[in-house]
Amino acid sequence: MTALIVLIGAVFYVVAYFTYGKTLERSVVKPDVKKPTPAVRLRDNIDYVPANKFVLFGHHFASIAGAGPIVGPAIAIVWGWLPALLWVWVGNLFIGAVHDYLSLMASVRYDGRSIQWTAGHLMGKQTKFIFELYVYFAMILIIAAFMGVFGLLASKSPEILTASTLFMIAAVIEGQLLYKTRLPFWLSSVVGVALTLLSIVIGFWKPFISIPDINTLYWLQFVYIIFAAALPVWFLLQPRDYLNSYILWGGVILGSIAAFFAFRGFSWPIFTSFSANVIANQPSPFWPTVPLVIACGALSGFHSIVASGTSSKQLDNELSGMFVGCGSMFMEGMLSTIVIASIAAFGIGIFESVSEKIASAGFDLAKVKSDPITFGSIGAAIINHKDIGIGGALGIFTKSFGQMLNTLGIPVKIGATFGGLWASAFILTTLDTTNRLARYAWQEIFDPLKSFSKGLHRIITNRWVGSIIAAAAGLYLIMKGGNAYTALWAGFAGANQLLASIAMLTAANWAKRVQKVSGGILAAVLIPAIFLWITVFAGLIWYLIKVIPASDVSIRGILGGFVVVMLVLDLLLVFNFFRSFGKEYKEES
Amino acid sequence: MGKCIEVVREFLTGFKKGIKDRATFAIKDELDDYENIFTLIVMGLFSGMPSPPAGLVLRILPYMQNELKIMSKKTAFLDDMFVQTISRFDID
Amino acid sequence: MKVYFFVGKGGTGKTTLSAAFGLGISKNNYKTLVISLDPAHNLGDALNLKISDRVLKISKNFYAVEINIEKTIRKYLSELSNRMRSTFRYFSALNIDRYFDILKNAPGMEEYAIVEVIKSYINSKEYDVIVFDTPPTGITLRILGIPEVSIVWTERLIELRRKILSRRKMLNNIHFASSSLKKRYSEENDDPVMRELYDYKGEMIELRDFLSSDNCTVNIVTVPENIALFETERILEFLKKFSIKPGKVFINRCMMFRNVPKELIEKMKEQKRVVDKLRKDFSGLTVKEIPLVKISPQGLDRLFKFYENYLKEVQDD
């Protein structure tokens, strides 16, 4: 079954690429092979430099791939493997890929300007500010959510905690080798990969770093964030990101091969219930809340930032756009497919391996296995339960992944540790970089304060203040919130999908007013954009009504506040969209 | 067949460059930032901003033609710095 | 070589004192140059000679020159624009001169030019003694502080440049390790900007050290009015901060009456108060009162007489 699903997934994406993708390319983007891209025309070898399309694909894919495509599906699978898979396939195709590809190409047409700029240009200045605010909220929430996800995993798995810590050290060593010695590049790289493997092996063999207290792990991550964000990039961030790419490709390749050769049936329920308890242990209606769970594998606003911020300035030719934009998105979909397949095949087995603990926690495993509705309502509780010790969404993934790699002969624990390192390496990267950026976004948002009070402005935009506030907000949310990482993850995904809404609405606006697309082709952009907007809006309303009141009282205020602000701005956004949609487009700057 | 080899060759060249880029992109971004700051500081003299002593600026200026060219180009994109800064980092 | 600066507010008689002082010293067989840095350019009037921006030999050991700051600035800028034009064609297409017109009026440009002039005369070692007649106090103090300030700025820039070079090196090592083509300068010795930074720092350190050495003295010229107290204090504080040696305090234009006219009784009281306070507050320094002379000392003869009457006795060379 795993092989079948992976095969179907691959075929689906390939066919989609050559049919739907090509149609989009031909009818909406209308690439001109002779028109020089900004990378060529504005070349400065700093931001604008044309890159070989394979290079760009690799870089773009590595930038958009993170822990997201793993965490999201691992939480969503409580709805059953089929709904999760369908969203990863269909959502990715009709919304995600369209979003990524058009963000990229619209940017190319505007000299490499970002989607935020284009949104402001087409729909008004307010849109620019809304965009920034969403980004900032998203960053605080992802710090909280990832701290939670990693904390839960690491508290239950000393192997993964040890491996992750050793990996950090390996990255620092790699940094020294690459940037401070005259060792040939290939040799340093080989040593780096070897050290990474060593971290995994030692983590599995002698997991000497064991911190079962989740709060300690939160504080450690907090300290790590503040500290790491102050280091020069060559010391830790750059070598770690570099080694991460090897882990990523290793994971994707090994995972695909293992999934293909595993030949394992899916014991996980194909469908549990429409409103399984997925988010914050609340009955979560699949529509509209699935985008609040599966982000990156299907659709993610942050992709438009990567596409229109860096990749568009490096596109060597308009025809390469589809390979980079659609191609990377489909690849990420494949990644999520593998994640779902491995949990679907081996997840129940994991439950069975801890059956006594499940029983002593008061759950009836037999009933869970036989009755999908029961599964839907307590599956997540079992996965996240402190005493059962699976380790949350990442826990069920890494253990299943370990089992799946085992079919290739890799010892289960090593495979699980590898999977764990894969996720945690990306999480720790995100925590580090997000804090650096939150500091910057914070300063941007408070820029207008300068005209009111210079002194206050200076204090607020001090680099440490911005950075500590973001990290502290994240820490507060996850600690005080009772480790409700699914709620925070959903909050992050909400902000992320709002960004995607802006991008999709901009793309639809661009398609109609600038590219003069109409009819069925315009529908291919407009309908997903509207559908997305409605879905996210409804999803956030649901979140406000169901998740906030169920959350711990100390975080209700902040979280609720974020959501209310986001919803209000969302209304403003769609108002601006419709107001500009009918207007004639004038080429002025 | 020839096209196949062409694609493979393009892929391999790209691959080699790609991993080197992967190993240096953050450093390059940081370098660009520092060069930018350096140029801004030196150029302060032109705009009446606090700047290094005029004597020093006049002596360094002849060696900074490249930087000046880049700076005058960047001014065209000053209203779009937010996403550009954020996009270099892995968030997702 | 000894250097003297005469600083003070406008109208206190700096130029007269500088000229007299310089003339007097030159008669003792020291090759002396008096330079006027003051844009007001009273040196020619004081000497009763036509002085230009070319050094004029007045007598065997006595030389004088009036610096034309605007001309100096224009000269530096045209040098700069020539250098840039020859090394980079892109700019010649833009007509650089237009850009550098702006620089003419940039804040700090005047001070820079004056510092360069001071530096060049001090380094020329052509004279035994140089006497500087300076612009009004504020500008002069800024100028005297420039070497120290420059050093701080340059050190910061050097730090920043180091960061840049070290990162370029990291990139070069990885991307261009095998080829001989180095993309951009990454070694401190190769980078022309770094070399200029170091050179400039060295020159400024030399100048700063010279200014704080025993070979450089700053004489203060003031008048017996209340503002004099604050002003003199300010100057001395400044000199202390920058470790520059203060010389003498000349209280010029002191009124001396055999019989004090009724209208001027208050003024005389003020004068006495000021002189007494100056002597008391600055007891470590020589404070010399110079009377308001009946006829303004213009021309070489009167200036030399002036020197003999009032300046010679405090001359300790």
Tab-separated table of C-alpha atoms in Angstrom, chain A residues 25-363:
chain	number	residue	atom	x	y	z
A	25	GLU	CA	2.136	28.613	-17.745
A	26	ARG	CA	0.743	29.043	-21.184
A	27	SER	CA	-2.477	30.864	-20.387
A	28	VAL	CA	-1.771	32.918	-17.308
A	29	VAL	CA	1.916	33.562	-17.161
A	30	LYS	CA	2.535	33.559	-20.913
A	31	PRO	CA	6.300	33.341	-20.606
A	32	ASP	CA	8.438	34.909	-23.236
A	33	VAL	CA	11.709	33.094	-23.746
A	34	LYS	CA	13.206	36.158	-25.377
A	35	LYS	CA	12.335	38.603	-22.649
A	36	PRO	CA	15.320	38.890	-20.302
A	37	THR	CA	14.467	38.286	-16.680
A	38	PRO	CA	15.472	40.737	-13.948
A	39	ALA	CA	18.327	38.412	-13.035
A	40	VAL	CA	19.804	39.126	-16.433
A	41	ARG	CA	18.651	42.656	-17.009
A	42	LEU	CA	19.471	44.031	-13.539
A	43	ARG	CA	22.381	41.756	-12.820
A	44	ASP	CA	24.589	42.991	-9.990
A	45	ASN	CA	25.959	39.688	-8.705
A	46	ILE	CA	24.529	40.533	-5.331
A	47	ASP	CA	20.796	39.953	-5.370
A	48	TYR	CA	20.315	39.740	-9.103
A	49	VAL	CA	22.287	36.935	-10.652
A	50	PRO	CA	20.880	34.317	-12.998
A	51	ALA	CA	21.151	30.807	-11.668
A	52	ASN	CA	21.028	27.535	-13.492
A	53	LYS	CA	17.484	26.229	-13.043
A	54	PHE	CA	18.605	23.102	-11.217
A	55	VAL	CA	20.616	25.177	-8.798
A	56	LEU	CA	17.678	27.477	-8.256
A	57	PHE	CA	15.318	24.542	-7.819
A	58	GLY	CA	17.587	23.065	-5.193
A	59	HIS	CA	17.952	26.337	-3.338
A	60	HIS	CA	14.264	27.204	-3.551
A	61	PHE	CA	13.208	23.748	-2.428
A	62	ALA	CA	15.636	23.751	0.470
A	63	SER	CA	14.332	27.163	1.518
A	64	ILE	CA	10.690	26.179	1.478
A	65	ALA	CA	11.205	22.753	2.977
A	66	GLY	CA	11.425	22.689	6.699
A	67	ALA	CA	9.731	20.922	9.521
A	68	GLY	CA	6.350	22.159	8.255
A	69	PRO	CA	5.669	19.462	5.682
A	70	ILE	CA	6.357	16.903	8.377
A	71	VAL	CA	4.558	18.381	11.367
A	72	GLY	CA	1.384	19.379	9.551
A	73	PRO	CA	0.460	16.025	8.054
A	74	ALA	CA	1.506	14.252	11.229
A	75	ILE	CA	-1.129	16.237	13.132
A	76	ALA	CA	-3.747	16.052	10.370
A	77	ILE	CA	-3.574	12.295	10.029
A	78	VAL	CA	-5.946	11.998	12.975
A	79	TRP	CA	-8.684	12.728	10.437
A	80	GLY	CA	-7.629	9.603	8.691
A	81	TRP	CA	-4.951	9.107	6.105
A	82	LEU	CA	-7.148	9.714	3.085
A	83	PRO	CA	-8.419	13.222	3.939
A	84	ALA	CA	-4.896	14.299	4.818
A	85	LEU	CA	-3.541	12.836	1.612
A	86	LEU	CA	-6.267	14.376	-0.523
A	87	TRP	CA	-5.524	17.810	0.843
A	88	VAL	CA	-1.823	17.306	0.213
A	89	TRP	CA	-2.531	16.302	-3.374
A	90	VAL	CA	-5.508	18.367	-4.395
A	91	GLY	CA	-4.885	21.395	-2.201
A	92	ASN	CA	-1.275	21.465	-3.331
A	93	LEU	CA	-2.233	21.322	-6.983
A	94	PHE	CA	-5.141	23.722	-7.185
A	95	ILE	CA	-4.039	26.214	-4.585
A	96	GLY	CA	-0.472	25.654	-3.405
A	97	ALA	CA	1.289	25.268	-6.715
A	98	VAL	CA	-0.735	28.052	-8.302
A	99	HIS	CA	0.185	30.246	-5.338
A	100	ASP	CA	3.885	29.477	-5.506
A	101	TYR	CA	4.228	29.677	-9.266
A	102	LEU	CA	2.283	32.881	-9.755
A	103	SER	CA	3.985	34.631	-6.837
A	104	LEU	CA	7.269	33.835	-8.504
A	105	MET	CA	6.279	34.970	-11.982
A	106	ALA	CA	4.403	38.104	-10.972
A	107	SER	CA	7.550	39.114	-9.143
A	108	VAL	CA	9.657	38.417	-12.204
A	109	ARG	CA	7.418	40.738	-14.167
A	110	TYR	CA	7.889	43.523	-11.652
A	111	ASP	CA	11.694	43.554	-11.673
A	112	GLY	CA	11.922	41.067	-8.847
A	113	ARG	CA	9.801	43.078	-6.462
A	114	SER	CA	8.183	41.146	-3.676
A	115	ILE	CA	4.638	39.895	-3.451
A	116	GLN	CA	4.113	42.424	-0.669
A	117	TRP	CA	5.064	45.236	-3.011
A	118	THR	CA	2.920	43.867	-5.798
A	119	ALA	CA	-0.004	43.470	-3.401
A	120	GLY	CA	0.385	47.080	-2.362
A	121	HIS	CA	0.771	48.172	-5.950
A	122	LEU	CA	-2.366	46.387	-7.118
A	123	MET	CA	-4.590	46.623	-4.065
A	124	GLY	CA	-3.485	49.628	-2.078
A	125	LYS	CA	-0.996	50.652	0.569
A	126	GLN	CA	-2.892	49.146	3.497
A	127	THR	CA	-2.185	45.720	2.118
A	128	LYS	CA	1.534	46.210	2.665
A	129	PHE	CA	1.059	46.872	6.341
A	130	ILE	CA	-1.369	43.962	6.757
A	131	PHE	CA	1.236	41.694	5.219
A	132	GLU	CA	3.897	42.787	7.693
A	133	LEU	CA	1.658	42.306	10.667
A	134	TYR	CA	0.708	38.789	9.571
A	135	VAL	CA	4.379	37.946	9.188
A	136	TYR	CA	5.134	39.124	12.690
A	137	PHE	CA	2.277	37.204	14.251
A	138	ALA	CA	3.275	34.131	12.280
A	139	MET	CA	6.810	34.359	13.590
A	140	ILE	CA	5.815	34.580	17.246
A	141	LEU	CA	3.378	31.707	16.844
A	142	ILE	CA	5.819	29.490	15.036
A	143	ILE	CA	8.388	30.024	17.736
A	144	ALA	CA	5.793	28.884	20.259
A	145	ALA	CA	4.524	25.987	18.171
A	146	PHE	CA	7.922	24.647	17.264
A	147	MET	CA	9.198	24.979	20.807
A	148	GLY	CA	6.215	22.863	21.787
A	149	VAL	CA	6.638	20.285	19.086
A	150	PHE	CA	10.327	19.871	19.707
A	151	GLY	CA	9.891	19.940	23.471
A	152	LEU	CA	7.375	17.136	23.408
A	153	LEU	CA	9.486	15.024	21.084
A	154	ALA	CA	12.758	15.615	22.901
A	155	SER	CA	11.314	15.005	26.348
A	156	LYS	CA	10.264	11.538	25.283
A	157	SER	CA	13.276	10.698	23.160
A	158	PRO	CA	16.715	11.142	24.635
A	159	GLU	CA	18.095	9.617	21.446
A	160	ILE	CA	16.794	12.462	19.349
A	161	LEU	CA	17.750	15.086	21.908
A	162	THR	CA	21.281	13.732	22.056
A	163	ALA	CA	21.547	13.506	18.301
A	164	SER	CA	20.262	17.065	17.862
A	165	THR	CA	22.686	18.468	20.400
A	166	LEU	CA	25.612	16.604	18.911
A	167	PHE	CA	24.508	17.796	15.505
A	168	MET	CA	24.788	21.390	16.697
A	169	ILE	CA	28.342	20.716	17.741
A	170	ALA	CA	29.009	19.017	14.436
A	171	ALA	CA	27.712	22.120	12.670
A	172	VAL	CA	30.049	24.365	14.637
A	173	ILE	CA	32.998	22.126	13.766
A	174	GLU	CA	31.900	22.094	10.150
A	175	GLY	CA	31.792	25.866	10.233
A	176	GLN	CA	35.368	25.999	11.406
A	177	LEU	CA	36.482	23.547	8.736
A	178	LEU	CA	34.667	25.208	5.871
A	179	TYR	CA	35.301	28.826	6.642
A	180	LYS	CA	38.367	29.029	8.779
A	181	THR	CA	40.694	26.431	7.343
A	182	ARG	CA	42.065	25.827	3.912
A	183	LEU	CA	40.653	22.337	3.756
A	184	PRO	CA	39.252	21.550	0.290
A	185	PHE	CA	35.526	22.072	0.122
A	186	TRP	CA	34.641	18.521	-0.773
A	187	LEU	CA	36.676	17.187	2.113
A	188	SER	CA	35.051	19.493	4.661
A	189	SER	CA	31.661	18.490	3.285
A	190	VAL	CA	32.448	14.808	3.623
A	191	VAL	CA	33.616	15.332	7.194
A	192	GLY	CA	30.438	17.289	7.906
A	193	VAL	CA	28.189	14.556	6.606
A	194	ALA	CA	30.210	11.993	8.514
A	195	LEU	CA	29.851	13.973	11.743
A	196	THR	CA	26.116	14.214	11.134
A	197	LEU	CA	25.846	10.462	10.749
A	198	LEU	CA	27.980	10.093	13.837
A	199	SER	CA	25.540	12.277	15.784
A	200	ILE	CA	22.733	9.988	14.747
A	201	VAL	CA	24.640	6.860	15.630
A	202	ILE	CA	25.804	8.132	19.014
A	203	GLY	CA	22.338	9.472	19.714
A	204	PHE	CA	20.889	6.077	19.136
A	205	TRP	CA	23.639	4.112	20.846
A	206	LYS	CA	24.354	6.216	23.914
A	207	PRO	CA	21.576	8.740	24.413
A	208	PHE	CA	23.317	10.454	27.290
A	209	ILE	CA	21.381	13.704	27.090
A	210	SER	CA	18.033	13.026	28.673
A	211	ILE	CA	15.736	15.835	29.814
A	212	PRO	CA	12.260	14.514	30.482
A	213	ASP	CA	11.011	17.782	31.901
A	214	ILE	CA	9.357	19.641	29.085
A	215	ASN	CA	9.547	23.035	30.774
A	216	THR	CA	13.304	22.761	31.051
A	217	LEU	CA	13.413	22.089	27.352
A	218	TYR	CA	11.356	25.203	26.700
A	219	TRP	CA	13.767	27.345	28.691
A	220	LEU	CA	16.740	25.764	26.971
A	221	GLN	CA	15.259	26.554	23.598
A	222	PHE	CA	14.550	30.116	24.708
A	223	VAL	CA	18.142	30.631	25.775
A	224	TYR	CA	19.327	28.962	22.604
A	225	ILE	CA	17.263	31.320	20.432
A	226	ILE	CA	18.543	34.508	22.038
A	227	PHE	CA	22.094	33.287	22.066
A	228	ALA	CA	22.152	31.807	18.577
A	229	ALA	CA	20.596	34.853	16.965
A	230	ALA	CA	23.492	36.976	18.186
A	231	LEU	CA	26.219	34.796	16.711
A	232	PRO	CA	27.747	35.595	13.333
A	233	VAL	CA	26.124	33.438	10.702
A	234	TRP	CA	29.240	31.538	9.683
A	235	PHE	CA	29.619	30.105	13.163
A	236	LEU	CA	26.475	28.009	13.442
A	237	LEU	CA	23.596	29.015	11.204
A	238	GLN	CA	25.329	28.659	7.835
A	239	PRO	CA	27.089	25.330	8.395
A	240	ARG	CA	23.983	23.936	10.036
A	241	ASP	CA	21.802	25.008	7.098
A	242	TYR	CA	24.317	23.443	4.785
A	243	LEU	CA	24.298	20.108	6.565
A	244	ASN	CA	20.501	20.344	6.784
A	245	SER	CA	20.301	20.086	2.996
A	246	TYR	CA	22.092	16.772	3.101
A	247	ILE	CA	19.716	15.546	5.773
A	248	LEU	CA	16.765	16.769	3.737
A	249	TRP	CA	17.767	15.062	0.521
A	250	GLY	CA	18.839	11.991	2.440
A	251	GLY	CA	15.452	11.856	4.092
A	252	VAL	CA	13.525	12.400	0.885
A	253	ILE	CA	15.495	9.823	-1.068
A	254	LEU	CA	15.640	7.209	1.679
A	255	GLY	CA	12.007	7.846	2.530
A	256	SER	CA	10.858	7.406	-1.060
A	257	ILE	CA	12.839	4.269	-1.559
A	258	ALA	CA	11.740	2.809	1.756
A	259	ALA	CA	8.107	3.713	1.110
A	260	PHE	CA	8.306	2.088	-2.256
A	261	PHE	CA	9.881	-1.086	-1.034
A	262	ALA	CA	8.023	-1.348	2.236
A	263	PHE	CA	5.021	-3.026	0.632
A	264	ARG	CA	3.061	-2.494	3.762
A	265	GLY	CA	-0.651	-2.125	4.011
A	266	PHE	CA	-2.199	0.806	5.787
A	267	SER	CA	-3.511	-0.157	9.196
A	268	TRP	CA	-4.340	3.414	10.074
A	269	PRO	CA	-7.998	4.377	9.571
A	270	ILE	CA	-8.695	5.660	6.102
A	271	PHE	CA	-11.166	8.124	7.558
A	272	THR	CA	-12.069	8.690	11.199
A	273	SER	CA	-14.664	11.412	11.307
A	274	PHE	CA	-15.307	14.778	9.786
A	275	SER	CA	-14.814	16.550	13.071
A	276	ALA	CA	-12.086	14.503	14.638
A	277	ASN	CA	-10.329	16.078	17.599
A	278	VAL	CA	-7.324	17.332	15.753
A	279	ILE	CA	-6.697	20.876	16.940
A	280	ALA	CA	-6.384	21.525	20.655
A	281	ASN	CA	-8.427	18.437	21.343
A	282	GLN	CA	-11.506	20.134	19.967
A	283	PRO	CA	-13.756	18.567	17.351
A	284	SER	CA	-12.248	20.138	14.256
A	285	PRO	CA	-14.362	20.178	11.102
A	286	PHE	CA	-12.144	19.107	8.259
A	287	TRP	CA	-13.435	21.995	6.263
A	288	PRO	CA	-12.558	24.757	7.062
A	289	THR	CA	-9.793	23.784	9.457
A	290	VAL	CA	-7.522	21.543	7.404
A	291	PRO	CA	-5.446	24.501	6.104
A	292	LEU	CA	-4.835	25.374	9.744
A	293	VAL	CA	-3.085	22.069	10.120
A	294	ILE	CA	-1.431	21.137	6.878
A	295	ALA	CA	0.380	24.202	5.688
A	296	CYS	CA	3.643	23.677	3.872
A	297	GLY	CA	2.933	20.389	2.182
A	298	ALA	CA	-0.137	21.849	0.510
A	299	LEU	CA	-0.055	25.621	0.742
A	300	SER	CA	2.032	28.127	2.611
A	301	GLY	CA	2.160	31.885	2.474
A	302	PHE	CA	5.818	31.894	3.373
A	303	HIS	CA	6.599	30.268	0.061
A	304	SER	CA	5.547	33.463	-1.679
A	305	ILE	CA	8.119	35.295	0.387
A	306	VAL	CA	10.882	32.982	-0.753
A	307	ALA	CA	9.633	32.986	-4.323
A	308	SER	CA	9.271	36.726	-4.678
A	309	GLY	CA	12.048	37.696	-2.310
A	310	THR	CA	14.996	35.741	-3.602
A	311	SER	CA	14.151	33.200	-6.274
A	312	SER	CA	12.558	35.651	-8.687
A	313	LYS	CA	15.780	37.639	-8.796
A	314	GLN	CA	17.732	34.550	-9.772
A	315	LEU	CA	15.513	33.126	-12.467
A	316	ASP	CA	17.560	32.837	-15.603
A	317	ASN	CA	14.678	32.556	-18.025
A	318	GLU	CA	10.896	32.902	-17.852
A	319	LEU	CA	10.527	29.332	-19.010
A	320	SER	CA	12.399	28.006	-15.993
A	321	GLY	CA	9.768	29.439	-13.687
A	322	MET	CA	7.485	26.462	-13.752
A	323	PHE	CA	10.219	24.029	-12.883
A	324	VAL	CA	11.269	26.104	-9.908
A	325	GLY	CA	7.836	27.218	-8.717
A	326	CYS	CA	5.559	24.266	-9.404
A	327	GLY	CA	8.309	21.717	-9.290
A	328	SER	CA	9.441	22.557	-5.761
A	329	MET	CA	5.893	22.663	-4.499
A	330	PHE	CA	5.097	19.258	-5.928
A	331	MET	CA	8.310	17.918	-4.472
A	332	GLU	CA	7.219	19.147	-1.087
A	333	GLY	CA	3.893	17.463	-1.652
A	334	MET	CA	5.772	14.221	-2.283
A	335	LEU	CA	7.566	14.756	0.985
A	336	SER	CA	4.300	15.093	2.863
A	337	THR	CA	2.973	12.061	0.993
A	338	ILE	CA	5.849	9.998	2.315
A	339	VAL	CA	5.190	11.276	5.842
A	340	ILE	CA	1.534	10.283	5.622
A	341	ALA	CA	2.340	6.932	4.070
A	342	SER	CA	4.767	6.007	6.792
A	343	ILE	CA	2.388	6.885	9.625
A	344	ALA	CA	-0.508	5.217	7.835
A	345	ALA	CA	1.466	2.011	7.506
A	346	PHE	CA	3.192	1.853	10.852
A	347	GLY	CA	1.320	4.165	13.199
A	348	ILE	CA	-1.011	1.563	14.597
A	349	GLY	CA	1.966	-0.677	15.199
A	350	ILE	CA	3.450	2.088	17.326
A	351	PHE	CA	0.240	2.266	19.340
A	352	GLU	CA	0.373	-1.462	19.842
A	353	SER	CA	3.934	-1.298	21.082
A	354	VAL	CA	2.840	0.941	23.960
A	355	SER	CA	-0.487	-0.789	24.582
A	356	GLU	CA	0.017	-1.178	28.357
A	357	LYS	CA	0.762	2.489	28.758
A	358	ILE	CA	-2.305	3.340	26.703
A	359	ALA	CA	-4.374	1.108	28.928
A	360	SER	CA	-3.001	2.616	32.137
A	361	ALA	CA	-3.740	6.068	30.778
A	362	GLY	CA	-7.338	5.019	30.592
A	363	PHE	CA	-7.858	4.528	26.861
